[in-house]
Tab-separated table of C-alpha atoms in Angstrom:
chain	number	residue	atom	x	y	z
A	1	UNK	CA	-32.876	-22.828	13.095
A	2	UNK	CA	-31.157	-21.998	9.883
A	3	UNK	CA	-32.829	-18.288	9.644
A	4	UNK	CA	-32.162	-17.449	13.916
A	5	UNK	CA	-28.298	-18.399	12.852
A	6	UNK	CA	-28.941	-16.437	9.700
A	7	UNK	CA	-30.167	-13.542	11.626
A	8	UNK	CA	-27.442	-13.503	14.297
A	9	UNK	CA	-24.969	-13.620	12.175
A	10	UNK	CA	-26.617	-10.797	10.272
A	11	UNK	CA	-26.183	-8.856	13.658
A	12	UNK	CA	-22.812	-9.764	13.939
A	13	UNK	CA	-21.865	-8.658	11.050
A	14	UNK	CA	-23.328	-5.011	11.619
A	15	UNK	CA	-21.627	-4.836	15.114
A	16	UNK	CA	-18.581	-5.600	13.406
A	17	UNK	CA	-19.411	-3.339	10.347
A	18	UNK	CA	-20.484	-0.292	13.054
A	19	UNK	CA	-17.204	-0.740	15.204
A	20	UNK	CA	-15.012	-0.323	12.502
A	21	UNK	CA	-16.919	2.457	11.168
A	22	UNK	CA	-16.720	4.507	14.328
A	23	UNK	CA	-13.555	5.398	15.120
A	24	UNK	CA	-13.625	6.510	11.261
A	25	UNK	CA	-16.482	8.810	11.350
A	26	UNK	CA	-15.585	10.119	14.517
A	27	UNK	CA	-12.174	11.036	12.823
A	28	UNK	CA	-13.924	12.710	10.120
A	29	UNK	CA	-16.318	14.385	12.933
A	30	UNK	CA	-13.505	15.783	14.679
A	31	UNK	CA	-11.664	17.233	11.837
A	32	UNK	CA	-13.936	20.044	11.426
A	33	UNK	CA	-15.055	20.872	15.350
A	34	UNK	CA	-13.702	24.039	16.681
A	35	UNK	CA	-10.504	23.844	18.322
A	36	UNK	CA	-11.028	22.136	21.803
A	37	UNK	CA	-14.074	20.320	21.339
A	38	UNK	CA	-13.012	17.039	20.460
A	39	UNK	CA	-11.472	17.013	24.286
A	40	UNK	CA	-14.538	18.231	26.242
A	41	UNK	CA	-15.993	15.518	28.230
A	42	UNK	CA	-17.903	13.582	28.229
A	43	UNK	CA	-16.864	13.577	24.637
A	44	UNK	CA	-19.046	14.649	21.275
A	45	UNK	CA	-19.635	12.511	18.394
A	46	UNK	CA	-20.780	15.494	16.567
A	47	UNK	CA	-20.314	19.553	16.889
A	48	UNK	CA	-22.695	22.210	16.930
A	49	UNK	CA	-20.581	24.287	14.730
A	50	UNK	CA	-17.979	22.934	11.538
A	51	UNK	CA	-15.301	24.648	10.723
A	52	UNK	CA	-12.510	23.812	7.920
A	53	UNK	CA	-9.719	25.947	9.633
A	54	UNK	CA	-7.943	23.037	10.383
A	55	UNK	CA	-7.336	21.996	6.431
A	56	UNK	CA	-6.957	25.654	5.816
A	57	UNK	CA	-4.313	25.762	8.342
A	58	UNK	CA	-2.533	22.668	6.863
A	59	UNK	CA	-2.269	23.657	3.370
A	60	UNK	CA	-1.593	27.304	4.011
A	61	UNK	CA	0.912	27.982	6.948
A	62	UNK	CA	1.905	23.302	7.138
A	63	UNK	CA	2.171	23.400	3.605
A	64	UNK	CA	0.844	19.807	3.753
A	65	UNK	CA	0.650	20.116	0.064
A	66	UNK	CA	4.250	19.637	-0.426
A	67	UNK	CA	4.244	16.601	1.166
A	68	UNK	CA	1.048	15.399	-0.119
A	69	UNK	CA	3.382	15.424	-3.841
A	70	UNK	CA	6.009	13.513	-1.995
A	71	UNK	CA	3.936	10.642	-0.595
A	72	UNK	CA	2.031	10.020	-4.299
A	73	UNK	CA	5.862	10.345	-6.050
A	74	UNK	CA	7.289	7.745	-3.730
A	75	UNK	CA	4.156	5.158	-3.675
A	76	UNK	CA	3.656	5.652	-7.559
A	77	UNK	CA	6.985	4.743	-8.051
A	78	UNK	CA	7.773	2.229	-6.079
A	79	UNK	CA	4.188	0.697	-7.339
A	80	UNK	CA	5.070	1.314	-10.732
A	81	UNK	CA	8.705	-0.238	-10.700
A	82	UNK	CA	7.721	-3.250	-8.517
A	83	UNK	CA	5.418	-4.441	-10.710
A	84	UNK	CA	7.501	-5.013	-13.059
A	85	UNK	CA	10.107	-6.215	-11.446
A	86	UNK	CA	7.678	-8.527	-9.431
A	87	UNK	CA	6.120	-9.908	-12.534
A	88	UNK	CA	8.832	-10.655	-14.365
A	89	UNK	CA	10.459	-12.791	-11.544
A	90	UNK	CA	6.951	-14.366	-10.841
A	91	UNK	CA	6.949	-15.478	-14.474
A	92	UNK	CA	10.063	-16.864	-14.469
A	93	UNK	CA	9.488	-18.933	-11.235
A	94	UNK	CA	6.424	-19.444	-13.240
A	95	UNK	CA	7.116	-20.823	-16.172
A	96	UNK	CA	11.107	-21.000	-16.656
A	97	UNK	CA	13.012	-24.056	-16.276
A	98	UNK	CA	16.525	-23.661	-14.353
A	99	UNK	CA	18.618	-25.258	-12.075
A	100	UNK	CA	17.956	-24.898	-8.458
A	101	UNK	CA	14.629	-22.993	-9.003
A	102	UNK	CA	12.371	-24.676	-6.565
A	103	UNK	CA	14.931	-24.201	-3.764
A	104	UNK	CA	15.766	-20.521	-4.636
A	105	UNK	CA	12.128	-19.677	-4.379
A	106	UNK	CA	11.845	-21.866	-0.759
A	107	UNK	CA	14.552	-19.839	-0.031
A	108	UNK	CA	13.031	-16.540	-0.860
A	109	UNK	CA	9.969	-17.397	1.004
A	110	UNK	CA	11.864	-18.062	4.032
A	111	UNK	CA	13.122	-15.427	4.694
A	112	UNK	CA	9.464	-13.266	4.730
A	113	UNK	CA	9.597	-14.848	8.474
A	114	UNK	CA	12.974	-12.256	8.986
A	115	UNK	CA	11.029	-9.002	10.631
A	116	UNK	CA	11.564	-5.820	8.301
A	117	UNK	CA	13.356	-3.923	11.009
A	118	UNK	CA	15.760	-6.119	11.039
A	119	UNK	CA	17.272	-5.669	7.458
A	120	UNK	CA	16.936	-1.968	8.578
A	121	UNK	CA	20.250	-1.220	9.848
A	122	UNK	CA	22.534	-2.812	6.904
A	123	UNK	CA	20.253	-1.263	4.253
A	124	UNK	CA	20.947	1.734	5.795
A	125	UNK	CA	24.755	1.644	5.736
A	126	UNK	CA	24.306	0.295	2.136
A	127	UNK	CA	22.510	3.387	1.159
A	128	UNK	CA	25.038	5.655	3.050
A	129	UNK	CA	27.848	3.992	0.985
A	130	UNK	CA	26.155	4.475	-2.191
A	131	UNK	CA	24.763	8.227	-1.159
A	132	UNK	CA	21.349	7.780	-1.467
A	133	UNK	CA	20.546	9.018	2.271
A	134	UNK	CA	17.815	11.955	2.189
A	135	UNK	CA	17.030	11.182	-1.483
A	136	UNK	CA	13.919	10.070	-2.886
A	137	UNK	CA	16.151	6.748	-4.135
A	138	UNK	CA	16.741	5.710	-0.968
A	139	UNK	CA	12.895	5.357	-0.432
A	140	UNK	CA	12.204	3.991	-3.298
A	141	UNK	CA	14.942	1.378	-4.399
A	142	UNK	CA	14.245	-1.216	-0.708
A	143	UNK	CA	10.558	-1.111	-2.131
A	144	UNK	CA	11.399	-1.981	-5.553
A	145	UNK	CA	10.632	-5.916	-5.422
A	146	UNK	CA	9.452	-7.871	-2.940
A	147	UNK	CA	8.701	-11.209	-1.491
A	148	UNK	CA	5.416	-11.067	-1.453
A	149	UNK	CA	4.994	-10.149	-4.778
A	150	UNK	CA	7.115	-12.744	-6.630
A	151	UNK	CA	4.939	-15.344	-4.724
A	152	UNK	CA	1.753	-13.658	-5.947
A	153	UNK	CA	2.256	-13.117	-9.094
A	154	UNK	CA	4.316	-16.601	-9.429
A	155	UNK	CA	1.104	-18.585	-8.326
A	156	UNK	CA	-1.249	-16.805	-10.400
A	157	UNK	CA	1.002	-17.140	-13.417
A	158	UNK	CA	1.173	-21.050	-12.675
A	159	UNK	CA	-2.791	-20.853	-14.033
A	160	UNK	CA	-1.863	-19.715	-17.323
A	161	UNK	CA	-1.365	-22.923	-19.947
A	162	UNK	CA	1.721	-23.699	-21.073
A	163	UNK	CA	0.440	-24.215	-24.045
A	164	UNK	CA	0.066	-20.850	-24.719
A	165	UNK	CA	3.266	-19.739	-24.300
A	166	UNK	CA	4.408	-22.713	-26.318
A	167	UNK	CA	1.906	-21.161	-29.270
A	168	UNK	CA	3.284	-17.745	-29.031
A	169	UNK	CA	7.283	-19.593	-29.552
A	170	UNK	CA	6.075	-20.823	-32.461
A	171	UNK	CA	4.748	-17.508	-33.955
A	172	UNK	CA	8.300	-16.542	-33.817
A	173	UNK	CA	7.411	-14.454	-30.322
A	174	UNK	CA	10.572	-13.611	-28.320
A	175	UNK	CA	10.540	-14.279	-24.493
A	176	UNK	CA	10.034	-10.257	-23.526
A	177	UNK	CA	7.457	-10.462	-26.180
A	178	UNK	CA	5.661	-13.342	-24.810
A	179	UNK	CA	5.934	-11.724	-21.318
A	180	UNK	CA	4.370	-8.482	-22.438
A	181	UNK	CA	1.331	-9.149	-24.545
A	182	UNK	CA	0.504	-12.381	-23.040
A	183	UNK	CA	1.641	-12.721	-19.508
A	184	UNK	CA	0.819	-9.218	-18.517
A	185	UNK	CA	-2.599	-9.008	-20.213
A	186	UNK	CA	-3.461	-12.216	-18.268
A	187	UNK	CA	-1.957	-11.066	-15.210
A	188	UNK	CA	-3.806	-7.737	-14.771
A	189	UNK	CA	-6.288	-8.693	-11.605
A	190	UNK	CA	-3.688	-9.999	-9.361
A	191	UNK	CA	-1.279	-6.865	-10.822
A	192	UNK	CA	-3.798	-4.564	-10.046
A	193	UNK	CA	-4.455	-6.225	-6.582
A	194	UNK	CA	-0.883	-6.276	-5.971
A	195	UNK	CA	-0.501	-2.514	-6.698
A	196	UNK	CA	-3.414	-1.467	-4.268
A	197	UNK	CA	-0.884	-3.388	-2.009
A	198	UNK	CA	2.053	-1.831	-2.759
A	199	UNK	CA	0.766	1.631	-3.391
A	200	UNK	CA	-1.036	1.846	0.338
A	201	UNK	CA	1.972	0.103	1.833
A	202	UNK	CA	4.398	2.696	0.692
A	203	UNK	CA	1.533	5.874	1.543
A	204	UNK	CA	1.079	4.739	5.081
A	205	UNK	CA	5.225	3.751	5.591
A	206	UNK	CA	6.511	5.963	8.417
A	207	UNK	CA	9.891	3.963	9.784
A	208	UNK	CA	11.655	3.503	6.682
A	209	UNK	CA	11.115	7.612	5.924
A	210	UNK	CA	11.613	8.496	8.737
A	211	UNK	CA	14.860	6.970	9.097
A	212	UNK	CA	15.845	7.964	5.498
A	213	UNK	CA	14.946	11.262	5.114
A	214	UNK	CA	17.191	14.339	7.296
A	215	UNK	CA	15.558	17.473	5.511
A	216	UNK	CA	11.968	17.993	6.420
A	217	UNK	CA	10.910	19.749	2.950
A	218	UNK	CA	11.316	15.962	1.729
A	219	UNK	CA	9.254	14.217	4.196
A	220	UNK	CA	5.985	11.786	3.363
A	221	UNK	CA	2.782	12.330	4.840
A	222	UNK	CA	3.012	10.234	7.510
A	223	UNK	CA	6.066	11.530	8.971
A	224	UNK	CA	5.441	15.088	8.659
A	225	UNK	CA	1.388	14.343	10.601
A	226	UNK	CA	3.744	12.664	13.335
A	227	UNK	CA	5.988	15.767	13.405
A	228	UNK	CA	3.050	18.174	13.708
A	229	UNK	CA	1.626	16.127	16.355
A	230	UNK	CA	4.680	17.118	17.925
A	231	UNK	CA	4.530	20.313	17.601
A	232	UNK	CA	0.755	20.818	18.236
A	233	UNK	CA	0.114	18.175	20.552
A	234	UNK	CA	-2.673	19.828	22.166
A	235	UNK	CA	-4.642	20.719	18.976
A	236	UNK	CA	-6.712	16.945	18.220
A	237	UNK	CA	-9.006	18.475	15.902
A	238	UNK	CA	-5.668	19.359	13.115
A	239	UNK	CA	-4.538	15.708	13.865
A	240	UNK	CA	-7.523	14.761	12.737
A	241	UNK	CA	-7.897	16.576	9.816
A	242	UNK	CA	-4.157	15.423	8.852
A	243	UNK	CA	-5.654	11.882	9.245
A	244	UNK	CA	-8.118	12.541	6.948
A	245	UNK	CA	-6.082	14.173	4.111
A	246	UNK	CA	-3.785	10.887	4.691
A	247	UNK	CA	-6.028	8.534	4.486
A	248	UNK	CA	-7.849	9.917	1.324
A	249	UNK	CA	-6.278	9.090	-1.561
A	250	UNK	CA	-5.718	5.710	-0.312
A	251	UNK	CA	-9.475	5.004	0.599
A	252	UNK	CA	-10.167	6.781	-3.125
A	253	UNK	CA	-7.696	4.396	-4.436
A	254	UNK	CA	-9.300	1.459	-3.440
A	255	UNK	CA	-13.258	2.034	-3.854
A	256	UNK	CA	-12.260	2.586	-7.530
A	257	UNK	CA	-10.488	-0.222	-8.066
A	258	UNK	CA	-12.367	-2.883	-5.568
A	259	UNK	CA	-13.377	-4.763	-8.233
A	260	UNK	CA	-10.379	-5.677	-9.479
A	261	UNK	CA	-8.952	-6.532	-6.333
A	262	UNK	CA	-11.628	-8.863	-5.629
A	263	UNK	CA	-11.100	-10.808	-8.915
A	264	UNK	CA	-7.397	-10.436	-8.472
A	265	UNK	CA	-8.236	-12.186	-4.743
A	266	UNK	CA	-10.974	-14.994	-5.831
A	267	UNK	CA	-8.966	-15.939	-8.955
A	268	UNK	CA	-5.524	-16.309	-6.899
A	269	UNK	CA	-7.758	-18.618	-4.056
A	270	UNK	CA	-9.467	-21.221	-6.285
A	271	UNK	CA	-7.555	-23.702	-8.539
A	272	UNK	CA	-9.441	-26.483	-10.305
């Protein structure tokens, strides 16, 4: 009994494994037919002949390239500045003793129920005030801390012994001292989880771009692929290759650090 479960679960797992995988490889499939084919019907998984027009088209005449550079700015930014800003409010949730600091953080974690969109409007006429409309600030400075992070880094941080920190007092360490060379060191799974977070959350934003940006030389990825699909609606084989050059870096992001993000994962799920 326990090897047919064993078994069909097996098979489950490669259905599940197969349909994810499909739409993915088709993607990739696409992106180098010949114009047209990847609309025939019934429809091909694979072509007879490959072409790489498409990408040739994108980063000659599209210049793609250009906003390639502005996606990886943005998200290496934003993942660069949260992180610190998210760990050193984790730690101090963490480990800090002040007033009113268990109902501050309920109240921060509240509010993660409040949809996105809806902050979208005031941030907006914040940014206008300030001029940061159709600069690269105004992208970056809404994703400079956030929620989420505080509360990941905050319970991982919550692992680390007091005593340690205590320790490092007596040494004569000062607090930012402590913070970097202990706190960070111990921290680096869940930072480097939460900055495969961050960093494909900010590559893959379209709305908040979208609505930021006016000149089109400073778009992201994501919102120039939706303008071309605009302009070349008919042509499924460039989507698809604009797909694939978006999806890259992120997909190369992860596979090499997986491992990390695992640890960062299993070590912020079990206590003891």
């Amino acid at each position: 009994m326990k090897n047919i479960l064993k078994t069909m679960l097996f098979i489950l797992v490669v259905i599940l494994a197969v349909a994810t995988l499909t739409p993915l490889l088709w993607m990739l499939s696409a992106s180098v037919m010949p114009t047209g084919q990847a609309s025939t019907y019934p429809p091909k998984f694979f072509s007879e002949s490959v072409t790489l027009d498409h990408y040739a088209l994108l980063f000659t005449r599209l210049d793609v390239l250009r906003y390639v550079i502005n996606s990886f700015l943005i998200s290496t930014a934003v993942t660069f500045i949260s992180l610190l800003f998210n760990s050193m409010a984790g730690y101090a949730f963490a480990k800090y003793r002040f007033p009113g600091r268990n109902r501050l953080f309920k109240l921060l974690i509240s509010t993660m129920v409040i949809p996105a969109q809806v902050t979208m409007l005031p941030l907006f006429l914040m940014l206008n005030k300030m001029g940061l409309i159709n600069t690269y600030l105004g992208v970056i400075i809404p994703g400079m801390a956030s929620i989420f992070g505080i509360f990941l880094i905050r319970q991982y941080a919550l692992s680390i012994p007091d005593s340690l920190i205590d320790a490092a007092r007596i040494d004569g360490a000062s607090d930012f001292r402590i913070y970097r060379s202990i706190i960070l060191p111990l921290c680096k799974p869940i930072l480097i989880t939460l900055a495969i977070f961050t960093f494909m959350g900010t590559w893959n934003d379209f709305l908040w771009p979208l609505i930021v940006m006016t000149d089109d030389s400073m778009y992201t990825l994501p919102v120039a692929l939706a303008n071309l699909a605009g302009e070349h609606v008919q042509d499924t084989e460039l989507m698809m290759a604009g797909s694939v050059i978006t999806i890259m870096p992120v997909m190369v992001l992860f596979l090499a650090l997986q491992k990390y993000y695992i640890s960062g994962l299993m070590a912020g799920a079990v206590k003891e």
